[in-house]
mmCIF file of C-alpha atoms and ligand atoms in Angstrom:
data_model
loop_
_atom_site.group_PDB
_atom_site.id
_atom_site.type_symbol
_atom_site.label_atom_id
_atom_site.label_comp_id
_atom_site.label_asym_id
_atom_site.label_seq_id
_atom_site.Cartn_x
_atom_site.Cartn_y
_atom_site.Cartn_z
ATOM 1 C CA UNK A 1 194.244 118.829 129.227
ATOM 2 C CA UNK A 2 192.532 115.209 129.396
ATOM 3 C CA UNK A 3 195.009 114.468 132.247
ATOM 4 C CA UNK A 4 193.520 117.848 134.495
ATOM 5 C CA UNK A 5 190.192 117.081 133.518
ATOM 6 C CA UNK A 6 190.702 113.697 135.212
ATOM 7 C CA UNK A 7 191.444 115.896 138.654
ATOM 8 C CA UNK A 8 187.809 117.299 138.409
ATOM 9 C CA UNK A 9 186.137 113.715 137.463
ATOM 10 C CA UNK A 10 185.450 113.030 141.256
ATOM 11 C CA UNK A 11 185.138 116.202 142.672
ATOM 12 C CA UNK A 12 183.135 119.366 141.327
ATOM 13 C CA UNK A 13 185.449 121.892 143.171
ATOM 14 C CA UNK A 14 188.317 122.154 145.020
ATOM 15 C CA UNK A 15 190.425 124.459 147.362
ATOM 16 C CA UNK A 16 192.943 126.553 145.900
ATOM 17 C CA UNK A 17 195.757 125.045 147.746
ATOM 18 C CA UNK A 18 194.619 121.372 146.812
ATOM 19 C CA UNK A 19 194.046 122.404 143.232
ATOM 20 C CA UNK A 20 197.705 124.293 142.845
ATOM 21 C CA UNK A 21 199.399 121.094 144.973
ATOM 22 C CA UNK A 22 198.316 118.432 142.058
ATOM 23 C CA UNK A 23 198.938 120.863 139.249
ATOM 24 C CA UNK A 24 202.292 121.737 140.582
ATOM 25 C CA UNK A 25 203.673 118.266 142.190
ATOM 26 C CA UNK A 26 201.140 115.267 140.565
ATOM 27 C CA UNK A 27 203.308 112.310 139.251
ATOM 28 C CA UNK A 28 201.612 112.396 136.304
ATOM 29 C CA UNK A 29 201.238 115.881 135.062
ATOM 30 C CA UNK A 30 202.415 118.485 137.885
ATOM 31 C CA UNK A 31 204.557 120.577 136.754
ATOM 32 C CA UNK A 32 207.638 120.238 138.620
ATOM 33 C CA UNK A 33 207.667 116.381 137.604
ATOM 34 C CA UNK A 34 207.734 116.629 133.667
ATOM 35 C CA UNK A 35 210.390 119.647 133.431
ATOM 36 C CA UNK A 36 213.502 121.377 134.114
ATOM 37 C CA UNK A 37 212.130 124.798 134.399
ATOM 38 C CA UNK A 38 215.365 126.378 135.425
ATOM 39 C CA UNK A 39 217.522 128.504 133.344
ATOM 40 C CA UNK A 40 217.401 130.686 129.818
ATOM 41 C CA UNK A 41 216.036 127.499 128.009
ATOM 42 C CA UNK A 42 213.329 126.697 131.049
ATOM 43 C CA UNK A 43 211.208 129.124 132.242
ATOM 44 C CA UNK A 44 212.609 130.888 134.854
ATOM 45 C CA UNK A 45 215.896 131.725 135.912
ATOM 46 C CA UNK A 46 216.974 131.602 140.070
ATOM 47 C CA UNK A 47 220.041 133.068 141.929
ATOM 48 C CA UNK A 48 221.915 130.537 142.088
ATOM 49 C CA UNK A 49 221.600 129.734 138.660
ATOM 50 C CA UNK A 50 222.343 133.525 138.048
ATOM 51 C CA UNK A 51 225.948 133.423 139.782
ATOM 52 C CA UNK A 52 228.353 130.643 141.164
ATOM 53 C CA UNK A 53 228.975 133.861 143.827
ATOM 54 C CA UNK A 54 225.641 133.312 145.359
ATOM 55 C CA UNK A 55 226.563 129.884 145.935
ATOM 56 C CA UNK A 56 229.489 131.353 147.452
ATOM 57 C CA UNK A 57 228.223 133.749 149.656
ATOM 58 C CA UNK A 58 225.836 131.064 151.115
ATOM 59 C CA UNK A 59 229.129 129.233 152.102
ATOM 60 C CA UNK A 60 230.937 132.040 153.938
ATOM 61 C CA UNK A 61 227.433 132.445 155.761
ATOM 62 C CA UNK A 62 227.496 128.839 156.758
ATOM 63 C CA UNK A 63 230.922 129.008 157.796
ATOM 64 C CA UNK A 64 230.069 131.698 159.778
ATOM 65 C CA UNK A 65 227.554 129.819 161.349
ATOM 66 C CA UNK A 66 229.863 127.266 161.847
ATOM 67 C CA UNK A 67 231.963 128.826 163.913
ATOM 68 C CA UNK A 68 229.557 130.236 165.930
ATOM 69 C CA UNK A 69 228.580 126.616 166.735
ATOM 70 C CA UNK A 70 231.693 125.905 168.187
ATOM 71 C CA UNK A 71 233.387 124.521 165.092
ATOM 72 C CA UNK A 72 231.001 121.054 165.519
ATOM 73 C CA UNK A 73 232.824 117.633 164.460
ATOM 74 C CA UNK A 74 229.665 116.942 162.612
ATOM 75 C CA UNK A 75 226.793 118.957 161.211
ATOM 76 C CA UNK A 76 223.820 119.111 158.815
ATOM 77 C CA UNK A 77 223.282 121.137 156.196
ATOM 78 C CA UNK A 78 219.779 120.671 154.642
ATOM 79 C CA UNK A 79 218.399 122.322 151.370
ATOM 80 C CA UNK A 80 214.664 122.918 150.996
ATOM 81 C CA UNK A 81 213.910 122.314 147.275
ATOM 82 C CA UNK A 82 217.379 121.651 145.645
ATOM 83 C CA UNK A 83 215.779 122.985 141.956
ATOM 84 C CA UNK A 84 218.387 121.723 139.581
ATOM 85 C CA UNK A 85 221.027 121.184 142.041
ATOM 86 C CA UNK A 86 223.543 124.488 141.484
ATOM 87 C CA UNK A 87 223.341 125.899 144.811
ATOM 88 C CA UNK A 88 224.577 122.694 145.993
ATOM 89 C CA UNK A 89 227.847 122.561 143.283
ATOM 90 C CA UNK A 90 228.733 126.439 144.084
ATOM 91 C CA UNK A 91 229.033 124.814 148.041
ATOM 92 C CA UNK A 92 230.428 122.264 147.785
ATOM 93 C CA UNK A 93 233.239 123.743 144.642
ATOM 94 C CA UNK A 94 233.548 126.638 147.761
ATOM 95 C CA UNK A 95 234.295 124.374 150.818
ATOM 96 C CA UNK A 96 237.381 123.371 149.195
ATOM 97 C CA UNK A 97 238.716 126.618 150.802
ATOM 98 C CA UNK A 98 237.461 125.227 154.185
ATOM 99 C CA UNK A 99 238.571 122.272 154.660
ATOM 100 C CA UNK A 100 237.504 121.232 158.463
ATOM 101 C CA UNK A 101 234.108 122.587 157.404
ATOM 102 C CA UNK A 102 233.949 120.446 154.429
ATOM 103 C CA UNK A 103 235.247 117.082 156.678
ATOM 104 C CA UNK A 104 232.388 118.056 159.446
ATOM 105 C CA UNK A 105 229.360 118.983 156.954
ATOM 106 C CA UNK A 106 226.732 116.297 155.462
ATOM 107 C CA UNK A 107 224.714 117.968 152.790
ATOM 108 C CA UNK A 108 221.054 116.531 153.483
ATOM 109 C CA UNK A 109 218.753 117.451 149.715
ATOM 110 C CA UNK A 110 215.278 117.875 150.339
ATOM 111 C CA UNK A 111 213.258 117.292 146.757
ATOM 112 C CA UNK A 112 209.857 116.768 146.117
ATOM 113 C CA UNK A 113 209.821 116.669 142.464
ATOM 114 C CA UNK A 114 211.375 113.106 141.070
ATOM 115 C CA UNK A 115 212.660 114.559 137.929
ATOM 116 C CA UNK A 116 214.132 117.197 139.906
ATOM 117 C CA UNK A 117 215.610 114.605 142.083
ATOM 118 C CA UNK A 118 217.215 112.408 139.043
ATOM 119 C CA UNK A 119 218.712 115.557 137.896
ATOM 120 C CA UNK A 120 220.333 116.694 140.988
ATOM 121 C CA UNK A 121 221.659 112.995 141.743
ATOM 122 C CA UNK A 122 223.037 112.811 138.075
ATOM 123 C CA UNK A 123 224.775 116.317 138.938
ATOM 124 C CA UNK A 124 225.904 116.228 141.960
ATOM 125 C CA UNK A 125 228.511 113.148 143.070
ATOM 126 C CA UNK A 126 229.824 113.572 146.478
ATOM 127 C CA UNK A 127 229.989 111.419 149.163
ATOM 128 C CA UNK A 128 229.443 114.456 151.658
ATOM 129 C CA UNK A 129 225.534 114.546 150.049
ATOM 130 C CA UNK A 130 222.665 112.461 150.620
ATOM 131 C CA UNK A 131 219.194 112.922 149.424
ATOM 132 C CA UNK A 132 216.067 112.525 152.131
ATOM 133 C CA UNK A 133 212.338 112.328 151.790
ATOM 134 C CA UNK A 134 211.305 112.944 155.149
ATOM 135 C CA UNK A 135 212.898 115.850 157.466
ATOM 136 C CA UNK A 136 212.254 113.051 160.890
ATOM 137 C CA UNK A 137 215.375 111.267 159.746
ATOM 138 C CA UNK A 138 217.408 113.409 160.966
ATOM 139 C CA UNK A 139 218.818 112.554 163.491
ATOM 140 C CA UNK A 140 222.156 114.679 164.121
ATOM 141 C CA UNK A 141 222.713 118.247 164.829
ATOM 142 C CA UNK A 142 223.266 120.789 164.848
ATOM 143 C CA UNK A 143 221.109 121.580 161.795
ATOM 144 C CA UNK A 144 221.421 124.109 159.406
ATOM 145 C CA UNK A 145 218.264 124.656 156.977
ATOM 146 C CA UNK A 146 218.482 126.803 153.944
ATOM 147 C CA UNK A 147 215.766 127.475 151.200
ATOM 148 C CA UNK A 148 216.203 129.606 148.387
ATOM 149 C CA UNK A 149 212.624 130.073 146.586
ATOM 150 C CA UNK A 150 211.186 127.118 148.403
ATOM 151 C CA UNK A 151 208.051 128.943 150.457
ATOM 152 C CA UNK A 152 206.848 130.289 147.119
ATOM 153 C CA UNK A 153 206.738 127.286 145.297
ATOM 154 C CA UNK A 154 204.382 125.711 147.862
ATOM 155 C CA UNK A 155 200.484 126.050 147.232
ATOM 156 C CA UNK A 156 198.614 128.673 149.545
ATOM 157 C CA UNK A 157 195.341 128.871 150.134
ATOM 158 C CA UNK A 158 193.271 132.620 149.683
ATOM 159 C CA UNK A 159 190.071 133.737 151.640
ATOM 160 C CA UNK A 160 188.170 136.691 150.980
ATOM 161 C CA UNK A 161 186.159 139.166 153.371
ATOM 162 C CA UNK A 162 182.890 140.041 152.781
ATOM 163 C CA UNK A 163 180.518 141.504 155.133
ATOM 164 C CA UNK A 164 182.918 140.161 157.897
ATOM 165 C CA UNK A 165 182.517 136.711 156.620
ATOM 166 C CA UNK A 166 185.317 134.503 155.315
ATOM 167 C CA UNK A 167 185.088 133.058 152.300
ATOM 168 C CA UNK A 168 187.418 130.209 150.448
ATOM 169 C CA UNK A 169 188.599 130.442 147.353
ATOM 170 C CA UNK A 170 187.954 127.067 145.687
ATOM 171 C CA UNK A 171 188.609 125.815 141.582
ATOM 172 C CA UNK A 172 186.605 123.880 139.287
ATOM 173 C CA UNK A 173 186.810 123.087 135.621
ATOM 174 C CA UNK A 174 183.930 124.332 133.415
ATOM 175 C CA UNK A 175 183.740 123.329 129.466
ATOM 176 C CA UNK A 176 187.545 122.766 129.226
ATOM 177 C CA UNK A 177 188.165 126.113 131.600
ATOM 178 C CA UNK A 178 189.837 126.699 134.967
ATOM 179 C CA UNK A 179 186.958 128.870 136.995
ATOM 180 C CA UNK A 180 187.679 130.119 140.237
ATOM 181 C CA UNK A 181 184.739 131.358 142.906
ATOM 182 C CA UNK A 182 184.777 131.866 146.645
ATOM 183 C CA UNK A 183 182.956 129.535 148.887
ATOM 184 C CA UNK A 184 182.041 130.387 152.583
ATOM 185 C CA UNK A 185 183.663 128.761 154.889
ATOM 186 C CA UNK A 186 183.485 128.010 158.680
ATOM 187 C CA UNK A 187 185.703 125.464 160.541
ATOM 188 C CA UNK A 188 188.977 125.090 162.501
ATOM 189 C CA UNK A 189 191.120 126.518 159.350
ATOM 190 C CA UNK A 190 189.688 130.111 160.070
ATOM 191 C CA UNK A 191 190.736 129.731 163.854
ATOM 192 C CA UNK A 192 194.194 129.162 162.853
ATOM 193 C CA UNK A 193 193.718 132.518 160.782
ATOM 194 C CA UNK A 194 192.574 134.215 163.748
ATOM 195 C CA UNK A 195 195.653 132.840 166.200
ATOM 196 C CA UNK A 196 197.438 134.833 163.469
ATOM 197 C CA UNK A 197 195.500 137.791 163.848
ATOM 198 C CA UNK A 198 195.695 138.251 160.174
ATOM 199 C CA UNK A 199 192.274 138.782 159.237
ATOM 200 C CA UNK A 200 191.591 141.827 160.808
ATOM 201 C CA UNK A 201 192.610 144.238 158.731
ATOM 202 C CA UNK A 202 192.620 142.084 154.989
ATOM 203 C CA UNK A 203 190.223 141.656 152.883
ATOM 204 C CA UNK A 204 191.929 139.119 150.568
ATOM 205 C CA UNK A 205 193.956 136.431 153.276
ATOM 206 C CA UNK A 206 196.647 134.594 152.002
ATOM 207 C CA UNK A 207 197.186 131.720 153.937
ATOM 208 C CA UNK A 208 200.481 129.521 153.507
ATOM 209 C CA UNK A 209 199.136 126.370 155.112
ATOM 210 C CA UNK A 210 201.718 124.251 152.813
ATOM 211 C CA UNK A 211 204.717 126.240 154.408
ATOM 212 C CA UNK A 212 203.571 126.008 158.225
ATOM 213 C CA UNK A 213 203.334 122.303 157.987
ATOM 214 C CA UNK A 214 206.603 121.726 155.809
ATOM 215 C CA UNK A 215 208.218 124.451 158.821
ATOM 216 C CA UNK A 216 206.952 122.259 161.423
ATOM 217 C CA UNK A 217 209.703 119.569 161.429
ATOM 218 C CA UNK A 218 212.268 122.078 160.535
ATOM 219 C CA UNK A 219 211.093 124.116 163.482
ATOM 220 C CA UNK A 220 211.449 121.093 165.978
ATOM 221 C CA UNK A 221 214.604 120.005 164.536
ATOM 222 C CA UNK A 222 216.248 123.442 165.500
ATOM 223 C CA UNK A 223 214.700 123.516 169.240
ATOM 224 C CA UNK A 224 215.706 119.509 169.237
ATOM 225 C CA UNK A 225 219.154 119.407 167.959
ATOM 226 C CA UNK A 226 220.291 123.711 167.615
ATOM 227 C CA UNK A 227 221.212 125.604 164.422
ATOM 228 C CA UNK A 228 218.686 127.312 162.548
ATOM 229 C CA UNK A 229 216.556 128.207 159.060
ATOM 230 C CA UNK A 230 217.859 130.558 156.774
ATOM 231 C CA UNK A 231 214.971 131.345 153.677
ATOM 232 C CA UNK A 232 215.673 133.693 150.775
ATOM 233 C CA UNK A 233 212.238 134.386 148.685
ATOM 234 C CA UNK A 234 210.434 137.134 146.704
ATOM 235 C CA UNK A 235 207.538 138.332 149.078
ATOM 236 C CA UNK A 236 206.787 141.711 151.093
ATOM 237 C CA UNK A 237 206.916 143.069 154.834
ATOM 238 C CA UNK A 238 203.845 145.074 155.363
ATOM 239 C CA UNK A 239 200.365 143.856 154.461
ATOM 240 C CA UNK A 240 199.389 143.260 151.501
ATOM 241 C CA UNK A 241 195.351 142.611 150.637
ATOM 242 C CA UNK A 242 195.612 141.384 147.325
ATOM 243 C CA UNK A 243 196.016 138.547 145.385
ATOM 244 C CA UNK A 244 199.710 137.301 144.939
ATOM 245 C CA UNK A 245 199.117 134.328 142.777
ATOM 246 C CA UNK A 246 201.446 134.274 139.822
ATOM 247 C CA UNK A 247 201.907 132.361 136.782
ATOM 248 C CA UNK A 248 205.254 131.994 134.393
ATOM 249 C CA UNK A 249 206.231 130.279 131.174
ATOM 250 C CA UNK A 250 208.879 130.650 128.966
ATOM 251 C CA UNK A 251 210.069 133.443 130.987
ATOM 252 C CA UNK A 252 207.245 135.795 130.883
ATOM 253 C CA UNK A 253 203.711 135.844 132.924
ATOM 254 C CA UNK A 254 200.851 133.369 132.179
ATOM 255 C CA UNK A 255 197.228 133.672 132.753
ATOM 256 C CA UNK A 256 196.745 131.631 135.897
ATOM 257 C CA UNK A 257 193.906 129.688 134.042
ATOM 258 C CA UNK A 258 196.202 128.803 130.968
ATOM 259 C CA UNK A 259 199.061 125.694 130.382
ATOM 260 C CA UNK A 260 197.930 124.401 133.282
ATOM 261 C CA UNK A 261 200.479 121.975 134.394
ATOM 262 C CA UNK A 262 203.114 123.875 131.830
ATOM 263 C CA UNK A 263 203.510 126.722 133.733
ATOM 264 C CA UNK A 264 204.985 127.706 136.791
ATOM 265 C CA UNK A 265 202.628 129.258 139.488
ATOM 266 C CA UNK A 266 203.876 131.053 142.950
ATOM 267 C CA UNK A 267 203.092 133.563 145.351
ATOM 268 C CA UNK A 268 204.757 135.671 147.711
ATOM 269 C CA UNK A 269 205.955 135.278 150.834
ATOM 270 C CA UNK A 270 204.195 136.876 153.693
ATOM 271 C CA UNK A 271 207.491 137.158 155.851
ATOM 272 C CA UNK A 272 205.852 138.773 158.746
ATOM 273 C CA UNK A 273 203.408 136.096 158.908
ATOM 274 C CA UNK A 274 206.065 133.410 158.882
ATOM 275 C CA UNK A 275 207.917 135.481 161.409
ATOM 276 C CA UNK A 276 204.992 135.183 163.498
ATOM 277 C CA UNK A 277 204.820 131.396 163.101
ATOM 278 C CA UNK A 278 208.762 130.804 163.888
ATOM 279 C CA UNK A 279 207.806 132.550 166.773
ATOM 280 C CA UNK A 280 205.269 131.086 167.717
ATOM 281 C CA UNK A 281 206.735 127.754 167.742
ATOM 282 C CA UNK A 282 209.616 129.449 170.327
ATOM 283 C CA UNK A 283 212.478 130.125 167.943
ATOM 284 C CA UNK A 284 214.070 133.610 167.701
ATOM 285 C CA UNK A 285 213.776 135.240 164.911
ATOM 286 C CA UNK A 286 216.378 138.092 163.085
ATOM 287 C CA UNK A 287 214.981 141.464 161.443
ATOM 288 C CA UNK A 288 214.186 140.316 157.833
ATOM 289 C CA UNK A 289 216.677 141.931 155.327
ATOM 290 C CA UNK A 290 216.789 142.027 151.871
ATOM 291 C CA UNK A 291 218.934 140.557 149.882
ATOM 292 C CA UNK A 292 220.866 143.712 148.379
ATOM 293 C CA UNK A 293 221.831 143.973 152.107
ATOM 294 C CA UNK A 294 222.449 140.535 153.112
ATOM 295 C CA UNK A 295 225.273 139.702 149.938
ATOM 296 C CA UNK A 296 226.825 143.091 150.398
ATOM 297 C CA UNK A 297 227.350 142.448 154.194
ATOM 298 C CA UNK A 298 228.735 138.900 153.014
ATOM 299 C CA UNK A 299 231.262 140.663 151.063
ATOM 300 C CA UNK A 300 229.864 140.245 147.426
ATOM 301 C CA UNK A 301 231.643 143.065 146.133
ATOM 302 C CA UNK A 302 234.721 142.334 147.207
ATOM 303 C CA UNK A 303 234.896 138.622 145.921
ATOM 304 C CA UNK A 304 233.854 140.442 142.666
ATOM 305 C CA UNK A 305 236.591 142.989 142.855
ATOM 306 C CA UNK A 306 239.154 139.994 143.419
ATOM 307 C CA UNK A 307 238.131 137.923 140.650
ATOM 308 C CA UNK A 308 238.123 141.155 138.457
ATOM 309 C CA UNK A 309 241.453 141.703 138.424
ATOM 310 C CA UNK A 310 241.741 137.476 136.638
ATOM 311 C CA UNK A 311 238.975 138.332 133.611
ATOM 312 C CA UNK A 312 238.919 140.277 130.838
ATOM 313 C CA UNK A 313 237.038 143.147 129.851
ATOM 314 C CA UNK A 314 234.131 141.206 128.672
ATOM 315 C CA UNK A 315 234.107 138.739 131.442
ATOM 316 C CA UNK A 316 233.662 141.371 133.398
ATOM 317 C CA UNK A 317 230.713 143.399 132.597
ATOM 318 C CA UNK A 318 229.564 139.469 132.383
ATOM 319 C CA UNK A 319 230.139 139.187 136.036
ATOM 320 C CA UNK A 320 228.933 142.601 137.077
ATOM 321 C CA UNK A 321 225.620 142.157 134.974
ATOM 322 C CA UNK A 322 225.177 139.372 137.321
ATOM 323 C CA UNK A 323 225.511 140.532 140.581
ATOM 324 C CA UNK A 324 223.930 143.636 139.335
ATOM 325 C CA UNK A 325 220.846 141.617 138.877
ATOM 326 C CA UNK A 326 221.419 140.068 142.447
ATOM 327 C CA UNK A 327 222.001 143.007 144.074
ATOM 328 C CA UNK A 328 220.226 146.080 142.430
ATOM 329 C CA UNK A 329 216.762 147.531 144.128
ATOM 330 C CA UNK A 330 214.981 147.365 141.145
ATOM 331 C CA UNK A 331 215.788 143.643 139.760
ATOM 332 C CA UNK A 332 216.055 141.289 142.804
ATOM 333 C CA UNK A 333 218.282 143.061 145.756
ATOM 334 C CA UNK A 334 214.943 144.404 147.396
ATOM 335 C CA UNK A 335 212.305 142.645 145.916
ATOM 336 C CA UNK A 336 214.115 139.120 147.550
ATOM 337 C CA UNK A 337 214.396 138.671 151.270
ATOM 338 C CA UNK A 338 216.256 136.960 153.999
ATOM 339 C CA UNK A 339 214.625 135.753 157.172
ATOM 340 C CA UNK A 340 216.882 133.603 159.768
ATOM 341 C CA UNK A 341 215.167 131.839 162.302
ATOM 342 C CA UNK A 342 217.133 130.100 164.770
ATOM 343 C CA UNK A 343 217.255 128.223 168.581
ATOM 344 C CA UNK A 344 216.702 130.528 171.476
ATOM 345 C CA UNK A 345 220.365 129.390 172.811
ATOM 346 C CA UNK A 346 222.163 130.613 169.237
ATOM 347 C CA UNK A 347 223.430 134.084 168.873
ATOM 348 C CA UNK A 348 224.612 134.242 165.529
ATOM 349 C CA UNK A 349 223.160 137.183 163.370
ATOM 350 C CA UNK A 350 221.676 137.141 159.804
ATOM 351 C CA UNK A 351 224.716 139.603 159.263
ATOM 352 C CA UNK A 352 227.541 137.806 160.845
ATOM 353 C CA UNK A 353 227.304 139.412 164.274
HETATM 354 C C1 SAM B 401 211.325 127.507 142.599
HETATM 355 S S1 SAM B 401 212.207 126.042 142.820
HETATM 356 C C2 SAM B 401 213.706 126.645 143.575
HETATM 357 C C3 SAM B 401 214.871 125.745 143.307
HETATM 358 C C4 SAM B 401 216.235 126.171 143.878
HETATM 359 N N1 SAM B 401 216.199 126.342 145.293
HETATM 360 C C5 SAM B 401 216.765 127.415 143.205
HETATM 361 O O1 SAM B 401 216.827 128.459 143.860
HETATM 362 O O2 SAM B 401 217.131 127.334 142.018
HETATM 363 C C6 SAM B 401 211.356 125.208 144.141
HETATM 364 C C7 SAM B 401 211.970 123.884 144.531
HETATM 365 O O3 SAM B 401 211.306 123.352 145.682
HETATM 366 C C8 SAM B 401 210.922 121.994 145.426
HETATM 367 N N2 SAM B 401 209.776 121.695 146.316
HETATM 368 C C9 SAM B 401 208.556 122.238 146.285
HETATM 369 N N3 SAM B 401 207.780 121.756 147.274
HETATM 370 C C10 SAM B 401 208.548 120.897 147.973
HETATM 371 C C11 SAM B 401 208.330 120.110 149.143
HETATM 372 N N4 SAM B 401 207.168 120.103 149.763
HETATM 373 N N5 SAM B 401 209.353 119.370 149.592
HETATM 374 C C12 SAM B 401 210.580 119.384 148.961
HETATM 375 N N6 SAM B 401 210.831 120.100 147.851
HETATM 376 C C13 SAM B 401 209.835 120.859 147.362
HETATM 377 C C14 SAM B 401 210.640 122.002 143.950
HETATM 378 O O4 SAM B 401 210.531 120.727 143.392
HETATM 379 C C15 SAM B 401 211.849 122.795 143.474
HETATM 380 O O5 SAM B 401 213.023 122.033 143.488
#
């Protein structure tokens, strides 16, 4: 607690985004520095963590995407927010099968989080992967991005309507408590709101400023150098008007305002909104799918049905359980989305096509 009341010793207030940016990445205390939140001991558990046949999938997409390409001599495969590094193993344990992939890819791991980063380098030991801090080094295409839960772990900022009149929401810290209030505001961020025409119809505005300016270099890389973005998320389609912040420890959800720095806090993804914003910076964009429909179309049941016949009877109600939890509407299949965004000279699909 001392080390968050030191964020409020020079400033009363501050903007949501701000506030959730230092308790999520500070050096000192953010969350994402001091732990290993993945898996049943951490606090939440992701889907590649889940199933190595996630990982898996995610290959025979790239692949895919490969060949579309014209089967480049060289490419670059970049992952937004590595988390503890198993996305990266399943790939790389699965381009074994595909061998002039695996001699043309360079796996480029983009982490914010220097615990996170010390974990994935003491994990991971390839020569085909390199770490980067800053997306302008690359240099090569084409490019393939991928993100799995990346947009939501980046801070947002949230207006509020009133009378017609935006208002910011903003954090301070009164007697030991976490306090939020909404602040009027008028400057250039509300213009950007309008270019989005997303405050017509809202009352509360959820703003992903965080995510447009991490997009922006990916976005230029794909019009520079070809390829395209592939993000998988939890988030919604239609619009939403209320407030997605969300908090989680230990598995289980946390009062916003409570182990501050302990806990894990998120929101959803707005995918029309950042469908809108690939757009806008001229790349195409695919219908957003979920991602029930995206594995299945990738042949997820199949794989399963092969590896079946190799387990036992225990192993596999293991496996099921797992892609059941991928895969089913009601745990993550619908709930979790795909959006592909890609140069206006690419024709490859989300689905393959
Ligand atoms: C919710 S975790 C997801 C991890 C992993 N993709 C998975 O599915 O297990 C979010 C990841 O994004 C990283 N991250 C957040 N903001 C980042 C940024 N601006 N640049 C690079 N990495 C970031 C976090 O440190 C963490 O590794």
């Amino acid at each position: 607690m001392k080390k968050i009341n030191k964020l409020f010793s020079k400033t009363k207030s501050m903007p949501l985004d701000i506030f959730l940016d230092k308790v999520l990445y500070n050096r000192d205390f953010g969350y994402y520095q001091k732990k290993n939140p993945f898996g049943e001991k951490g606090d939440f558990i992701t889907a590649p963590n889940i199933s190595n046949l996630f990982g898996e999938m995610i290959t025979i997409w790239l692949v895919s995407f490969w060949k579309k390409l014209k089967k480049p001599k060289k490419i670059n495969f970049i992952e937004m927010g590595p988390g503890n590094g198993d996305l990266c193993l399943s790939i790389l344990r699965t381009l074994r099968n595909f061998p002039k992939v695996h001699n043309s890819i360079n796996i480029l791991l983009y982490e914010r989080s220097e615990t996170l980063r010390k974990i994935q380098r003491k994990r991971i030991v390839s020569e085909k992967v390199a770490w980067i801090k800053n997306l302008k080094t690359i240099k090569d295409g084409p490019v393939i991005f991928f993100g799995n839960e990346f947009l939501d772990a980046l801070p947002i900022k949230q207006f509020k309507k009133i009378n017609g009149i935006l208002f910011e929401k903003y954090v301070e810290m009164n007697k030991n408590n976490i306090n939020f209030f909404f602040k009027k505001k008028i400057n250039k961020k509300i213009k950007k709101l309008t270019n989005f025409k997303i405050i017509k119809n809202n009352i509360i505005i959820e703003y992903p400023e965080h995510g447009f300016r991490e997009l922006e270099l990916v976005c230029k890389k794909i019009k520079q150098l070809n390829g395209g973005a592939l993000f998988i998320d939890y988030g919604y389609l239609k619009e939403n008007n209320f407030d997605t912040l969300q908090s989680v420890i230990n598995h289980k959800f946390n009062d916003i305002r409570k182990n501050i720095g302990d806990a894990d806090i998120t929101s959803l993804v707005n995918f029309n909104l950042y469908k809108k914003y690939f757009n806008m910076k001229n790349l195409s964009v695919d219908k957003v799918i979920s991602q029930s429909e995206f594995l299945q179309k990738l042949g997820i049941m199949e794989r399963y049905k092969i590896l079946s016949n190799r387990l036992d009877k225990k192993e596999q109600s293991n496996l099921y359980g797992r892609i059941k939890r991928l895969i089913h509407p009601k745990m993550m299949g619908e709930n979790f989305k795909v959006i592909f965004a890609k140069n206006k000279k690419c024709n490859f699909t989300i689905d393959l096509n």
